[in-house]
Phi, psi and omega in degrees: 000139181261153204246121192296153146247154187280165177311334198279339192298319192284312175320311103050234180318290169353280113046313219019063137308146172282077185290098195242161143306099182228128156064016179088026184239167158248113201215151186274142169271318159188177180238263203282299171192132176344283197271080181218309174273284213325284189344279176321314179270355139267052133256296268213241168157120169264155181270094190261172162222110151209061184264018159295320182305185152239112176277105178231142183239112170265154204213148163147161186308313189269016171309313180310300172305306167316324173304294190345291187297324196275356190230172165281328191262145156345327230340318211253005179257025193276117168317179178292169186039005214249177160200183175186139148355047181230187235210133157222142213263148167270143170336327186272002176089038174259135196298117160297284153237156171250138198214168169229142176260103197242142190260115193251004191189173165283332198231041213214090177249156163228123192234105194286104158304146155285182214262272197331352177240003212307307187291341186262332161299325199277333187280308180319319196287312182300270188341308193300304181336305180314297185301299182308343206018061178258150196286111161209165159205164207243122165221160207242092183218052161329293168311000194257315189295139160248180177224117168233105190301161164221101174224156180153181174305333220228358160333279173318323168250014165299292177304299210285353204269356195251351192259135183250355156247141165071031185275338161313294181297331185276008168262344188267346223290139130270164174357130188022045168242151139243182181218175177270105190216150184285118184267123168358114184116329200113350208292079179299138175225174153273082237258152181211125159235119196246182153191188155201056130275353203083336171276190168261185191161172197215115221236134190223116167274148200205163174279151196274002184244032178224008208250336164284320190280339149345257160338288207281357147303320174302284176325311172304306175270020167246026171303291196271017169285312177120049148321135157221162172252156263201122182274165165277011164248056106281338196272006174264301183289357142302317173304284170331310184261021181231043118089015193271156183261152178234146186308122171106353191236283176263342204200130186188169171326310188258042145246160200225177193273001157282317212272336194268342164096062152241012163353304200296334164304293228306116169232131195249027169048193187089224152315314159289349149165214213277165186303155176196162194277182175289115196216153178341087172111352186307289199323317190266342164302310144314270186334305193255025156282324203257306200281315192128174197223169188226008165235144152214108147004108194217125147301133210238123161223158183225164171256358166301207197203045197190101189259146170270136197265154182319143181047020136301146177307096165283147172197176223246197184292334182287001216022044158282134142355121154223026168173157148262180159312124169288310206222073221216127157205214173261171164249103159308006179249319224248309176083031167211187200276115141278137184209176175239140186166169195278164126217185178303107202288006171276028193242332293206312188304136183307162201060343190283119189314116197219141188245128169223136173314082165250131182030071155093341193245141182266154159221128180281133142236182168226128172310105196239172173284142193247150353314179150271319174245162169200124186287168202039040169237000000 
């Protein structure tokens, strides 16, 4: 099968980036070197393509409602212009995907997928849409869309400095708000500022045959910031240490958003804030809110030189197995090893002394708080 590419790939190849398969893309892994970008975006500021993403616009009287029912989160309590975090669940509460949701109208969602699920959100949204026999509907305009990041300390006036409408707003903007803004060229975009770095930072929808000039702006006015653009292992080991999960890693079908310390997404109405209606997975979720989880999510740090990797073997003081790695590398911020993995939640307390299998050899870790990084922290 052949693998799609973004409007961005000859900038790319051009570049000399580092191409792999990622998620049915042809997407750069890297340019000048991991922690050279890892780096750059705490310091600094990086360039991502993540036009990889999957953009679907629910649109319809019944849009609001329809969220409702098709995710765990509220949707329809998001201001104009707001987004949010949330998760859609299998009837048994196990994560289909984790997505962000932006109210782009009263009646106007835009719901970003990860690229690997981008086809099972949009046919689940279309089904619930069904089932519910709410007035909405789902298009697929992934393909219209680029997606470009700009994050880091120098994120902000790099993006306002590209806008030739609407650099006021990208100086007003908070946390998971966008706006509507002109980009240098005539260029309309969807400015957000969102990430999945740890940093601050701004995600810009663009159209996808606008998406070169876009990029070599950026590369222009982040020149003298120290801009560099940025691969999918900086933008992993970034996440990674500011404790965000990744589909397929921290979160898959046979995890449920308790068991991931993402609860807090959940919104089961009541005692937890206003009565809200039924949606997709409430019954098994509500069971494993109330009885308890038999896994938890935890962050593992070591002091050693020997970092643990996705599917090594965690194990408890007797060294029996309880769990693998989700997530593991050195931390270029931290200057020591850090991973993520399940255990036992009687395991589960900071400090607690944890063994993980790297290549044939135990390495102690100690159970710590996630994040790892918080920026300005």
């Amino acid at each position: 099968m052949t693998s799609e590419t973004s409007p961005l790939h000859a900038e790319h190849v051009a570049d000399g980036a580092t191409m792999v398969d990622f998620a049915g893309w042809q997407m750069p892994v890297r340019y000048s070197g991991d922690i050279a970008e890892h780096q750059a975006v705490r310091t600094a500021a990086g360039l991502f393509d993540l036009s990889h993403m999957g953009e679907l616009m629910v649109r319809g009287a019944d849009a609001a409602a329809a969220l409702d029912y098709a995710f765990v989160g509220q949707v329809s309590r998001v201001p104009l212009w707001g987004a949010k975090y949330t998760m859609m669940c299998a009837p048994d509460g196990g994560v289909i995907d984790d997505v962000i949701v932006y109210r782009r109208d009263w009646d106007h969602f835009m719901v970003v997928a990860n690229a690997a699920n981008r086809i099972t959100v949009r046919d689940q949204l279309r089904s619930r849409i069904g089932e519910g026999g709410f007035d909405a509907s789902v298009e697929d305009v992934t393909h219209e869309i680029a997606l470009v990041a700009i994050q880091g300390p120098a994120a902000e006036s790099i993006t306002a400095s590209m806008c030739e409408l609407g650099a006021d707003d990208i100086h007003a903007l908070k946390y998971y708000k966008g706006a509507n803004v002109l980009i240098e060229g005539g260029i309309h975009a969807f400015a957000a500022r969102t990430g999945y770095t740890g940093e601050d930072g701004f995600e810009l929808f663009v159209p996808a045959d606008r998406a070169r000039a876009v990029w070599s702006l950026a590369i222009e006015r982040g020149d003298a910031a120290g801009l560099m653009p940025c691969g999918l292992a900086a933008r992993d080991s970034l996440r990674l240490e500011a404790g965000m999960p990744l589909y397929g890693h921290e979160l898959s079908h046979d995890t449920n958003p308790f068991e991931a310390g993402l609860g807090r997404i959940v919104g089961l109405g009541g005692s937890e804030g206003p009565p809200r209606g039924d949606f997709v997975g409430r019954a098994a979720l509500e069971r494993v809110r109330d009885v308890g989880v038999q896994k938890t999510l935890v962050g593992l740090a070591g002091d050693g030189r020997r970092s643990p990797r996705t599917g090594y073997p965690v194990t408890d003081p007797q060294d029996n197995q309880i769990g693998i790695v989700t997530s593991g590398a050195p931390s270029p911020t931290l200057g020591h090893p850090i991973a993520m993995a399940y255990v036992p939640p009687g395991l589960a307390e900071a400090g607690t002394e944890i063994g993980v299998d790297v290549r044939g050899r135990r390495e102690m870790m100690r159970v710590v708080p996630l994040p790892f990084y918080t920026r300005g922290g």
